[in-house]
Tab-separated table of C-alpha atoms and ligand atoms in Angstrom:
chain	number	residue	atom	x	y	z
A	63	MET	CA	0.000	0.000	0.000
A	64	ASP	CA	1.458	3.341	-1.051
A	65	LYS	CA	2.141	6.061	1.471
A	66	PHE	CA	3.009	9.730	1.180
A	67	VAL	CA	5.821	11.326	3.091
A	68	VAL	CA	5.311	15.069	3.484
A	69	ARG	CA	7.718	17.506	5.075
A	70	GLY	CA	5.935	20.724	6.031
A	71	GLY	CA	7.079	24.299	5.949
A	72	ASN	CA	7.429	25.325	2.302
A	73	PRO	CA	5.171	28.031	0.858
A	74	LEU	CA	3.776	26.899	-2.506
A	75	LEU	CA	4.950	29.156	-5.328
A	76	GLY	CA	4.299	29.071	-9.074
A	77	THR	CA	1.578	27.689	-11.314
A	78	ILE	CA	-0.375	24.480	-10.800
A	79	LYS	CA	-2.701	23.080	-13.440
A	80	VAL	CA	-6.146	21.651	-12.792
A	81	SER	CA	-7.250	18.401	-14.489
A	82	GLY	CA	-10.659	17.414	-15.807
A	83	ALA	CA	-13.417	16.721	-13.288
A	84	LYS	CA	-13.637	13.116	-12.156
A	85	ASN	CA	-17.274	13.580	-11.150
A	86	SER	CA	-18.149	14.846	-14.649
A	87	ALA	CA	-16.066	12.250	-16.418
A	88	LEU	CA	-17.773	9.314	-14.668
A	89	PRO	CA	-21.346	10.090	-15.807
A	90	CYS	CA	-20.096	11.157	-19.251
A	91	MET	CA	-18.400	7.779	-19.718
A	92	ALA	CA	-21.636	6.063	-18.643
A	93	ALA	CA	-23.534	8.159	-21.206
A	94	ALA	CA	-21.605	6.409	-23.981
A	95	ILE	CA	-23.787	3.362	-23.225
A	96	LEU	CA	-26.691	5.230	-24.807
A	97	THR	CA	-25.353	4.927	-28.362
A	98	GLU	CA	-23.687	2.301	-30.517
A	99	ASP	CA	-21.577	5.085	-32.069
A	100	GLU	CA	-18.230	6.304	-30.874
A	101	VAL	CA	-18.030	8.868	-28.055
A	102	ILE	CA	-14.783	10.774	-27.647
A	103	LEU	CA	-14.162	12.520	-24.341
A	104	GLU	CA	-11.361	15.055	-23.874
A	105	ASN	CA	-9.801	16.178	-20.586
A	106	ILE	CA	-10.451	12.889	-18.794
A	107	PRO	CA	-8.341	12.801	-15.611
A	108	GLN	CA	-5.928	9.918	-15.092
A	109	VAL	CA	-7.251	8.702	-11.775
A	110	ARG	CA	-8.176	5.316	-10.329
A	111	ASP	CA	-11.979	5.779	-10.563
A	112	ILE	CA	-11.709	6.357	-14.313
A	113	GLU	CA	-9.758	3.134	-14.705
A	114	THR	CA	-12.460	1.378	-12.657
A	115	GLU	CA	-15.155	2.751	-14.959
A	116	ARG	CA	-13.154	1.600	-17.973
A	117	LYS	CA	-13.126	-1.890	-16.501
A	118	LEU	CA	-16.842	-1.712	-15.796
A	119	LEU	CA	-17.756	-0.695	-19.360
A	120	ALA	CA	-15.305	-3.197	-20.849
A	121	SER	CA	-16.822	-5.988	-18.719
A	122	MET	CA	-20.139	-5.273	-20.443
A	123	GLY	CA	-18.651	-5.594	-23.900
A	124	ALA	CA	-17.715	-1.953	-24.654
A	125	GLU	CA	-14.489	-0.874	-26.338
A	126	VAL	CA	-12.803	1.714	-24.120
A	127	GLU	CA	-9.483	3.259	-24.992
A	128	LEU	CA	-8.011	5.561	-22.361
A	129	GLY	CA	-5.238	7.738	-23.836
A	130	TYR	CA	-6.796	7.498	-27.309
A	131	GLY	CA	-4.795	8.769	-30.295
A	132	ARG	CA	-1.720	9.263	-28.123
A	133	ALA	CA	-3.491	12.009	-26.170
A	134	GLN	CA	-3.179	10.997	-22.532
A	135	HIS	CA	-6.437	12.624	-21.483
A	136	ARG	CA	-8.588	11.603	-24.435
A	137	THR	CA	-10.859	8.587	-24.215
A	138	ARG	CA	-12.702	6.742	-26.950
A	139	ILE	CA	-15.693	4.622	-26.008
A	140	LYS	CA	-17.757	2.513	-28.352
A	141	CYS	CA	-20.617	0.515	-26.933
A	142	GLY	CA	-21.411	-1.284	-30.206
A	143	ILE	CA	-22.733	-4.421	-28.560
A	144	LEU	CA	-23.379	-4.641	-24.834
A	145	SER	CA	-23.284	-8.380	-24.441
A	146	ASP	CA	-23.358	-8.391	-20.646
A	147	PRO	CA	-25.366	-5.469	-19.149
A	148	ILE	CA	-24.273	-6.253	-15.600
A	149	ALA	CA	-22.382	-4.096	-13.089
A	150	LYS	CA	-20.705	-6.763	-10.994
A	151	TYR	CA	-20.198	-6.478	-7.256
A	152	GLU	CA	-16.405	-6.739	-7.590
A	153	ILE	CA	-16.446	-3.400	-9.410
A	154	VAL	CA	-19.371	-1.643	-7.689
A	155	LYS	CA	-17.880	-2.300	-4.245
A	156	THR	CA	-14.789	-0.276	-5.177
A	157	MET	CA	-16.711	2.603	-6.764
A	158	ARG	CA	-20.248	3.574	-5.837
A	159	ALA	CA	-20.585	5.743	-8.939
A	160	SER	CA	-20.932	2.434	-10.828
A	161	SER	CA	-24.667	2.791	-10.142
A	162	LEU	CA	-24.577	5.516	-12.832
A	163	VAL	CA	-24.816	2.784	-15.478
A	164	LEU	CA	-28.281	1.779	-14.273
A	165	GLY	CA	-30.310	4.407	-16.160
A	166	PRO	CA	-28.391	4.244	-19.450
A	167	LEU	CA	-28.349	0.414	-19.473
A	168	ILE	CA	-32.132	0.083	-19.152
A	169	ALA	CA	-32.679	2.867	-21.665
A	170	ARG	CA	-30.385	1.222	-24.220
A	171	THR	CA	-30.874	-2.527	-23.656
A	172	GLY	CA	-34.183	-2.774	-21.747
A	173	MET	CA	-32.453	-4.420	-18.822
A	174	ALA	CA	-29.792	-3.700	-16.199
A	175	ARG	CA	-28.387	-5.845	-13.446
A	176	VAL	CA	-26.386	-3.819	-10.962
A	177	ALA	CA	-24.879	-4.854	-7.633
A	178	MET	CA	-26.365	-2.837	-4.775
A	179	PRO	CA	-23.671	-0.604	-3.294
A	180	GLY	CA	-23.263	-0.985	0.462
A	181	GLY	CA	-22.585	1.913	2.821
A	182	CYS	CA	-19.260	3.709	2.648
A	183	ALA	CA	-16.920	5.641	4.923
A	184	ILE	CA	-18.860	8.905	4.617
A	185	GLY	CA	-22.382	7.578	5.106
A	186	GLY	CA	-25.094	5.077	4.127
A	187	ARG	CA	-25.470	6.518	0.622
A	188	PRO	CA	-28.569	4.659	-0.586
A	189	ILE	CA	-29.722	4.721	-4.235
A	190	ASP	CA	-33.448	4.531	-3.467
A	191	LEU	CA	-34.157	7.737	-5.393
A	192	HIS	CA	-32.575	6.341	-8.575
A	193	ILE	CA	-34.800	3.266	-8.243
A	194	LYS	CA	-37.973	5.188	-7.426
A	195	GLY	CA	-37.441	7.385	-10.485
A	196	LEU	CA	-36.922	4.416	-12.802
A	197	GLU	CA	-40.081	2.796	-11.450
A	198	SER	CA	-42.019	5.996	-12.187
A	199	MET	CA	-40.740	5.664	-15.743
A	200	GLY	CA	-42.193	2.170	-15.986
A	201	ALA	CA	-39.245	-0.045	-15.029
A	202	THR	CA	-39.833	-3.192	-13.002
A	203	VAL	CA	-37.205	-3.603	-10.320
A	204	THR	CA	-36.461	-6.854	-8.498
A	205	TYR	CA	-33.727	-7.876	-6.064
A	206	ASP	CA	-31.762	-11.078	-5.651
A	207	HIS	CA	-28.436	-12.006	-4.070
A	208	GLY	CA	-27.350	-8.397	-3.550
A	209	TYR	CA	-28.194	-7.358	-7.103
A	210	LEU	CA	-31.006	-5.269	-8.429
A	211	GLU	CA	-32.428	-6.027	-11.802
A	212	ALA	CA	-34.456	-3.461	-13.696
A	213	ARG	CA	-36.401	-4.122	-16.871
A	214	ALA	CA	-38.484	-2.043	-19.238
A	215	ASP	CA	-39.111	-2.580	-22.951
A	216	ARG	CA	-39.092	1.161	-23.329
A	217	LEU	CA	-39.101	3.657	-20.488
A	218	LYS	CA	-41.938	6.174	-20.450
A	219	GLY	CA	-41.717	9.892	-19.724
A	220	ALA	CA	-42.838	10.829	-16.207
A	221	HIS	CA	-43.072	13.691	-13.723
A	222	ILE	CA	-40.448	13.104	-11.047
A	223	VAL	CA	-39.950	15.268	-7.977
A	224	PHE	CA	-36.789	14.250	-6.118
A	225	ASP	CA	-37.463	13.851	-2.365
A	226	LYS	CA	-33.898	14.969	-1.783
A	227	ILE	CA	-31.343	16.618	-4.050
A	228	THR	CA	-29.053	13.939	-5.454
A	229	VAL	CA	-26.226	14.509	-7.922
A	230	THR	CA	-25.747	11.051	-9.416
A	231	GLY	CA	-29.503	10.389	-9.013
A	232	THR	CA	-30.238	13.380	-11.262
A	233	GLU	CA	-27.567	12.216	-13.723
A	234	ASP	CA	-28.709	8.591	-13.763
A	235	LEU	CA	-32.357	9.439	-14.407
A	236	LEU	CA	-31.451	12.102	-16.960
A	237	MET	CA	-29.632	9.403	-18.942
A	238	ALA	CA	-32.702	7.174	-18.668
A	239	ALA	CA	-35.086	9.926	-19.800
A	240	VAL	CA	-33.259	10.921	-22.982
A	241	LEU	CA	-34.316	7.672	-24.713
A	242	ALA	CA	-37.730	7.369	-22.993
A	243	ASP	CA	-41.023	7.640	-24.796
A	244	GLY	CA	-42.379	11.196	-24.374
A	245	GLU	CA	-41.603	14.022	-21.977
A	246	THR	CA	-39.992	13.704	-18.550
A	247	VAL	CA	-40.038	16.593	-16.106
A	248	PHE	CA	-37.676	16.463	-13.136
A	249	GLU	CA	-38.071	18.790	-10.165
A	250	ASN	CA	-35.744	19.455	-7.238
A	251	CYS	CA	-32.766	18.434	-9.402
A	252	ALA	CA	-29.116	18.810	-8.471
A	253	ARG	CA	-27.690	21.984	-10.057
A	254	GLU	CA	-24.035	20.923	-9.852
A	255	PRO	CA	-21.795	21.819	-12.831
A	256	GLU	CA	-21.277	18.060	-13.321
A	257	VAL	CA	-24.983	17.698	-14.192
A	258	THR	CA	-24.684	20.547	-16.695
A	259	ASP	CA	-21.573	18.952	-18.189
A	260	LEU	CA	-23.381	15.646	-18.683
A	261	ALA	CA	-26.379	17.429	-20.220
A	262	ALA	CA	-24.038	19.175	-22.684
A	263	LEU	CA	-22.654	15.814	-23.809
A	264	LEU	CA	-26.139	14.277	-24.094
A	265	THR	CA	-27.296	17.269	-26.135
A	266	ALA	CA	-24.306	16.844	-28.450
A	267	MET	CA	-25.432	13.207	-28.849
A	268	GLY	CA	-28.866	14.379	-30.018
A	269	ALA	CA	-30.827	14.489	-26.725
A	270	LYS	CA	-33.462	17.187	-26.147
A	271	ILE	CA	-32.882	18.677	-22.699
A	272	GLU	CA	-33.926	22.019	-21.199
A	273	GLY	CA	-33.051	23.478	-17.824
A	274	ALA	CA	-29.892	21.578	-16.845
A	275	GLY	CA	-28.184	23.585	-14.106
A	276	THR	CA	-31.559	24.659	-12.659
A	277	SER	CA	-33.817	22.696	-10.333
A	278	THR	CA	-36.294	21.811	-13.097
A	279	ILE	CA	-35.111	19.795	-16.079
A	280	LYS	CA	-37.348	18.864	-19.019
A	281	VAL	CA	-36.447	16.095	-21.426
A	282	GLN	CA	-38.170	15.148	-24.684
A	283	GLY	CA	-37.252	11.534	-25.320
A	284	VAL	CA	-35.775	10.595	-28.706
A	285	THR	CA	-35.516	7.145	-30.277
A	286	ARG	CA	-31.788	7.194	-30.972
A	287	LEU	CA	-28.646	9.015	-29.920
A	288	HIS	CA	-25.495	9.328	-31.994
A	289	GLY	CA	-21.793	9.677	-31.253
A	290	ALA	CA	-20.216	12.929	-30.107
A	291	ARG	CA	-17.018	14.560	-28.964
A	292	HIS	CA	-17.034	16.448	-25.671
A	293	ARG	CA	-14.542	18.187	-23.388
A	294	ILE	CA	-14.930	17.574	-19.648
A	295	ASN	CA	-15.094	20.622	-17.326
A	296	PRO	CA	-12.139	21.434	-15.067
A	297	ASP	CA	-12.318	19.781	-11.649
A	298	ARG	CA	-13.670	22.414	-9.243
A	299	ILE	CA	-12.791	20.331	-6.181
A	300	GLU	CA	-9.192	19.803	-7.262
A	301	ALA	CA	-8.966	23.553	-7.986
A	302	GLY	CA	-10.421	24.327	-4.553
A	303	THR	CA	-7.948	21.968	-2.894
A	304	PHE	CA	-5.053	23.836	-4.561
A	305	LEU	CA	-6.483	27.217	-3.502
A	306	ILE	CA	-6.397	26.025	0.087
A	307	ALA	CA	-2.888	24.613	-0.420
A	308	GLY	CA	-1.745	28.083	-1.528
A	309	ALA	CA	-3.530	29.805	1.350
A	310	ILE	CA	-2.507	27.436	4.140
A	311	THR	CA	1.190	27.528	3.209
A	312	GLY	CA	1.230	31.323	2.862
A	313	GLY	CA	2.311	30.881	-0.738
A	314	ASP	CA	1.716	32.651	-4.030
A	315	LEU	CA	0.067	30.118	-6.275
A	316	ASN	CA	-1.591	30.460	-9.652
A	317	VAL	CA	-4.285	27.803	-9.997
A	318	ASP	CA	-4.569	27.474	-13.748
A	319	ALA	CA	-7.057	25.870	-16.183
A	320	CYS	CA	-9.929	26.084	-13.707
A	321	GLU	CA	-13.455	27.493	-13.960
A	322	PRO	CA	-13.763	30.261	-11.321
A	323	LYS	CA	-17.540	30.472	-11.894
A	324	HIS	CA	-17.898	27.026	-10.315
A	325	LEU	CA	-15.996	28.071	-7.176
A	326	GLY	CA	-18.151	30.963	-5.947
A	327	ALA	CA	-18.944	29.683	-2.441
A	328	LEU	CA	-15.336	28.736	-1.708
A	329	ILE	CA	-13.947	32.000	-3.092
A	330	SER	CA	-16.264	34.070	-0.834
A	331	LYS	CA	-15.334	32.004	2.191
A	332	LEU	CA	-11.588	32.270	1.569
A	333	GLU	CA	-11.953	36.032	1.141
A	334	GLU	CA	-13.846	36.161	4.451
A	335	CYS	CA	-10.813	34.427	6.034
A	336	GLY	CA	-8.549	37.142	4.631
A	337	VAL	CA	-7.002	35.150	1.785
A	338	LYS	CA	-6.135	37.330	-1.232
A	339	LEU	CA	-7.483	36.004	-4.519
A	340	ASP	CA	-7.086	37.444	-8.013
A	341	VAL	CA	-9.793	35.802	-10.046
A	342	GLY	CA	-9.132	35.612	-13.782
A	343	LYS	CA	-11.083	34.063	-16.653
A	344	ASP	CA	-9.704	30.555	-16.214
A	345	SER	CA	-7.245	30.908	-13.373
A	346	ILE	CA	-7.108	32.126	-9.785
A	347	ARG	CA	-4.032	33.462	-8.050
A	348	VAL	CA	-4.010	32.870	-4.311
A	349	ARG	CA	-1.767	34.793	-1.921
A	350	SER	CA	-1.661	35.168	1.803
A	351	GLY	CA	-2.847	38.592	2.912
A	352	SER	CA	-0.901	40.929	5.158
A	353	GLY	CA	-2.369	39.935	8.544
A	354	PRO	CA	-3.163	36.506	10.037
A	355	LEU	CA	-6.048	34.508	8.559
A	356	LYS	CA	-9.378	34.807	10.404
A	357	ALA	CA	-11.806	32.022	11.301
A	358	ALA	CA	-15.054	31.749	9.308
A	359	ASP	CA	-17.919	29.265	9.620
A	360	ILE	CA	-19.046	26.987	6.802
A	361	SER	CA	-22.145	24.931	6.282
A	362	THR	CA	-22.154	22.471	3.396
A	363	GLN	CA	-25.032	22.669	0.932
A	364	GLU	CA	-25.880	21.475	-2.533
A	365	TYR	CA	-24.464	23.614	-5.368
A	366	PRO	CA	-24.198	26.585	-5.481
A	367	GLY	CA	-23.683	26.296	-1.704
A	368	PHE	CA	-20.404	25.326	-0.045
A	369	PRO	CA	-19.484	21.844	-1.399
A	370	THR	CA	-19.314	18.885	0.962
A	371	ASP	CA	-16.349	17.745	-1.139
A	372	MET	CA	-14.386	20.792	0.155
A	373	GLN	CA	-15.362	20.459	3.816
A	374	ALA	CA	-12.381	18.339	4.918
A	375	GLN	CA	-9.842	20.529	3.104
A	376	TYR	CA	-11.427	23.682	4.533
A	377	MET	CA	-11.154	22.184	7.999
A	378	ALA	CA	-7.383	21.834	7.581
A	379	LEU	CA	-7.278	25.559	6.788
A	380	ALA	CA	-9.541	26.339	9.755
A	381	THR	CA	-6.919	24.862	12.099
A	382	GLN	CA	-4.603	27.633	10.858
A	383	THR	CA	-6.977	30.612	11.205
A	384	GLU	CA	-7.270	32.785	14.332
A	385	GLY	CA	-10.473	32.102	16.274
A	386	THR	CA	-13.212	29.485	16.244
A	387	SER	CA	-14.761	28.104	13.039
A	388	ILE	CA	-17.977	26.120	13.084
A	389	VAL	CA	-18.091	23.538	10.295
A	390	THR	CA	-21.511	22.015	9.641
A	391	GLU	CA	-21.875	19.002	7.351
A	392	ASN	CA	-25.409	18.775	5.966
A	393	ILE	CA	-25.005	16.351	3.061
A	394	PHE	CA	-23.449	13.198	4.538
A	395	GLU	CA	-23.959	11.865	8.051
A	396	ASN	CA	-20.435	10.628	8.716
A	397	ARG	CA	-18.024	12.892	6.899
A	398	PHE	CA	-15.728	13.829	9.808
A	399	MET	CA	-13.300	10.909	9.661
A	400	HIS	CA	-10.390	13.342	9.159
A	401	VAL	CA	-11.050	15.054	12.506
A	402	GLY	CA	-9.379	12.396	14.655
A	403	GLU	CA	-6.302	12.431	12.423
A	404	LEU	CA	-6.086	16.249	12.367
A	405	ASN	CA	-6.314	16.213	16.174
A	406	ARG	CA	-3.449	13.712	16.291
A	407	MET	CA	-1.430	16.327	14.412
A	408	GLY	CA	-2.203	18.916	17.095
A	409	ALA	CA	-5.504	20.432	15.914
A	410	ASP	CA	-8.201	21.330	18.436
A	411	ILE	CA	-11.467	20.071	16.932
A	412	THR	CA	-14.538	18.707	18.676
A	413	VAL	CA	-17.486	17.114	16.919
A	414	GLN	CA	-21.071	17.033	18.017
A	415	GLY	CA	-23.480	15.439	15.562
A	416	ARG	CA	-23.125	17.212	12.238
A	417	THR	CA	-21.085	20.104	13.637
A	418	ALA	CA	-17.366	20.405	14.204
A	419	THR	CA	-15.873	23.226	16.248
A	420	VAL	CA	-12.353	24.083	15.155
A	421	ARG	CA	-10.313	26.267	17.515
A	422	GLY	CA	-7.344	27.942	15.878
A	423	LYS	CA	-4.678	28.668	15.357
A	424	SER	CA	-2.978	25.411	16.350
A	425	PRO	CA	0.632	24.635	15.552
A	426	LEU	CA	0.539	21.269	13.740
A	427	GLN	CA	3.065	18.509	14.241
A	428	SER	CA	3.948	15.642	11.977
A	429	ALA	CA	2.502	12.215	12.787
A	430	ALA	CA	1.686	8.912	11.157
A	431	VAL	CA	-1.891	9.349	9.897
A	432	MET	CA	-4.429	7.266	8.036
A	433	CYS	CA	-6.493	8.365	5.011
A	434	SER	CA	-10.149	7.305	5.230
A	435	ASP	CA	-11.689	8.688	2.037
A	436	LEU	CA	-10.767	10.798	-0.962
A	437	ARG	CA	-11.262	14.301	0.432
A	438	ALA	CA	-10.128	13.385	3.953
A	439	SER	CA	-6.833	12.331	2.380
A	440	ALA	CA	-6.452	15.725	0.701
A	441	SER	CA	-7.191	17.422	4.018
A	442	LEU	CA	-4.376	15.495	5.717
A	443	VAL	CA	-1.912	16.397	2.956
A	444	LEU	CA	-2.849	20.079	3.395
A	445	ALA	CA	-2.290	19.841	7.148
A	446	ALA	CA	1.028	18.044	6.573
A	447	LEU	CA	2.205	20.886	4.315
A	448	VAL	CA	2.288	23.178	7.362
A	449	ALA	CA	3.143	20.652	10.058
A	450	ASP	CA	6.458	20.673	11.806
A	451	GLY	CA	8.439	17.645	10.598
A	452	GLU	CA	7.705	14.665	8.384
A	453	THR	CA	4.166	13.315	8.210
A	454	ILE	CA	3.508	9.837	6.875
A	455	LEU	CA	0.106	9.294	5.302
A	456	ASP	CA	-1.061	5.724	4.962
A	457	ARG	CA	-3.730	4.401	2.534
A	458	VAL	CA	-3.246	7.066	-0.121
A	459	TYR	CA	-5.102	4.807	-2.554
A	460	HIS	CA	-8.147	6.781	-1.422
A	461	LEU	CA	-6.527	9.920	-2.806
A	462	ASP	CA	-5.496	8.194	-6.041
A	463	ARG	CA	-9.180	7.581	-6.819
A	464	GLY	CA	-9.750	11.231	-7.620
A	465	TYR	CA	-6.599	13.390	-7.722
A	466	GLU	CA	-4.381	13.151	-10.791
A	467	HIS	CA	-0.630	13.026	-10.043
A	468	PHE	CA	-1.312	14.917	-6.820
A	469	GLU	CA	2.161	14.624	-5.351
A	470	ASP	CA	3.884	15.516	-8.658
A	471	LYS	CA	1.732	18.607	-9.074
A	472	LEU	CA	2.414	19.773	-5.508
A	473	ARG	CA	6.116	19.023	-5.798
A	474	GLY	CA	6.177	21.174	-8.951
A	475	VAL	CA	5.239	24.221	-6.866
A	476	GLY	CA	7.670	23.571	-4.034
A	477	ALA	CA	6.004	21.076	-1.695
A	478	GLN	CA	8.214	18.407	-0.135
A	479	ILE	CA	6.121	15.336	-0.796
A	480	ARG	CA	7.000	11.913	-2.097
A	481	ARG	CA	5.321	8.577	-2.543
A	482	MET	CA	6.620	5.561	-0.767
A	483	GLY	CA	5.540	2.323	-2.462
A	484	GLU	CA	5.802	-0.757	-0.298
A	485	VAL	CA	4.944	-3.246	-2.999
A	486	PHE	CA	8.153	-4.640	-4.478
A	487	GLY	CA	9.930	-1.473	-3.390
A	488	LYS	CA	8.466	0.410	-6.377
A	489	LYS	CA	8.619	4.209	-6.675
B	715	EPZ	C1	-21.912	12.855	-5.670
B	715	EPZ	O1	-22.218	11.684	-4.928
B	715	EPZ	C2	-20.416	12.895	-5.794
B	715	EPZ	N1	-19.969	11.702	-6.499
B	715	EPZ	C3	-19.789	12.976	-4.408
B	715	EPZ	O2	-18.386	13.103	-4.594
B	715	EPZ	C4	-20.329	14.219	-3.701
B	715	EPZ	O3	-19.835	14.253	-2.381
B	715	EPZ	C5	-21.851	14.182	-3.656
B	715	EPZ	O4	-22.375	14.013	-5.007
B	715	EPZ	C6	-22.479	15.437	-3.070
B	715	EPZ	O5	-22.066	16.559	-3.786
B	715	EPZ	C7	-20.017	11.675	-7.833
B	715	EPZ	O6	-20.455	12.607	-8.495
B	715	EPZ	C8	-19.509	10.462	-8.514
B	715	EPZ	P1	-25.842	12.474	-3.659
B	715	EPZ	P2	-23.704	11.144	-4.875
B	715	EPZ	O7	-26.689	11.425	-4.298
B	715	EPZ	O8	-24.394	11.501	-6.143
B	715	EPZ	C9	-28.700	10.997	-0.168
B	715	EPZ	C10	-16.115	12.861	-3.969
B	715	EPZ	O9	-15.371	12.963	-2.972
B	715	EPZ	N2	-29.316	10.079	-1.167
B	715	EPZ	O10	-25.942	13.861	-4.185
B	715	EPZ	O11	-23.634	9.725	-4.482
B	715	EPZ	C11	-27.252	10.642	0.144
B	715	EPZ	O12	-27.145	9.596	1.082
B	715	EPZ	C12	-17.509	12.421	-3.756
B	715	EPZ	O13	-15.739	13.080	-5.133
B	715	EPZ	C13	-30.414	9.329	-0.804
B	715	EPZ	O14	-30.897	9.386	0.339
B	715	EPZ	O15	-24.328	11.988	-3.718
B	715	EPZ	C14	-26.707	11.970	0.626
B	715	EPZ	O16	-27.027	12.151	1.978
B	715	EPZ	C15	-17.837	11.554	-2.650
B	715	EPZ	N3	-30.960	8.495	-1.752
B	715	EPZ	C16	-27.468	12.988	-0.231
B	715	EPZ	O17	-28.617	12.301	-0.723
B	715	EPZ	C17	-30.471	8.404	-3.029
B	715	EPZ	O18	-31.020	7.633	-3.837
B	715	EPZ	C18	-26.698	13.535	-1.419
B	715	EPZ	O19	-26.084	12.459	-2.106
B	715	EPZ	C19	-29.369	9.193	-3.376
B	715	EPZ	C20	-28.810	10.030	-2.424
């Protein structure tokens, strides 16, 4: 199992480039199921979850070429024949987003068999809303041996009001609706940029969609979709993580190839803390201000609110601001796994229910720490960048699921970070 060794103390200086969004790329790859033509996706990040999705699509009979045409970040997918429309447990258990193939598989083949994801480190994460929506569209859903099987000769348009805002639920059902018979109206949809990105790809494939990016989406079903070429949005969470890396180390960092419009809530919060940001068209320069950073509260919300996927990284910063920050997690019930590890590094954080109270500023010390999920891992790296001494982070495979060449990118702007591979002494 790979580990990171991080020596704190260096301010990050220079330019760091943001990759394509993993959480856009995953549904966009699943959307290729909807056509027998070729779908070419640009700006696909080279991360573990993308490799898992490649395996998933390939296991169903699709041709998937990552790094197509010698371009490292281009992917070609052709789902000519889907001989085996099954998402097997071995794959779903390693990546919950595998349930994104449910909607497109039924829409394309009339049947989908998908392993039910269990809970995960950050919460129960059920997919009941995906299932309820498909049933409203006429699918019959049955369960056996940990799998759900959904069937429908052709899905029918429906009026679906989500009980709760769900990102992949909105994406999954959107992919089902584009080939359904008639009109589907979705209300209380997720407005995340990843939903808009998927809708742009589907539209390029011939789908008729109105309102993506708002809470009401209308879809006129069509009988066939064709191939398309699409460029994935920049990863707003990776960009946000780098902004905090610049701020926490007191550096001067240009976060390049990002989409500042997708980072509104984080930008306001960092400014409230006293971080200096120069926001450009597709880049943001982050510098430490003149005085010490000030504490500011956050409360995670669906987009355009403060993203739950930035909560852990923000908490690392909050340990370095003067005063008390209240961090409230509203999206997932168990997303404070990083707290214990930050406290082991010298932070002063207490948790009660969905609220964490962070008292700053605490001098952080190096320690051996354990990564528990993707964003918690990033939070620990950020803390390690300012800790006194050498921190060893175990289980960085969590981080590899969603950050492309994280340690190389950080090293390029002056961080002292290296990967220690235990397997056969590699790296
Ligand atoms: C997406 O997960 C992201 N994953 C997550 O990214 C992100 O944290 C999350 O949205 C919230 O922004 C991908 O896009 C692949 P939800 P998703 O359905 O879609 C409840 C990361 O670190 N819910 O919006 O699975 C659910 O339990 C991650 O990159 C139901 O009750 O999240 C949660 O409390 C992790 N029933 C809330 O809704 C359902 O059927 C929001 O979850 C579906 C969801």
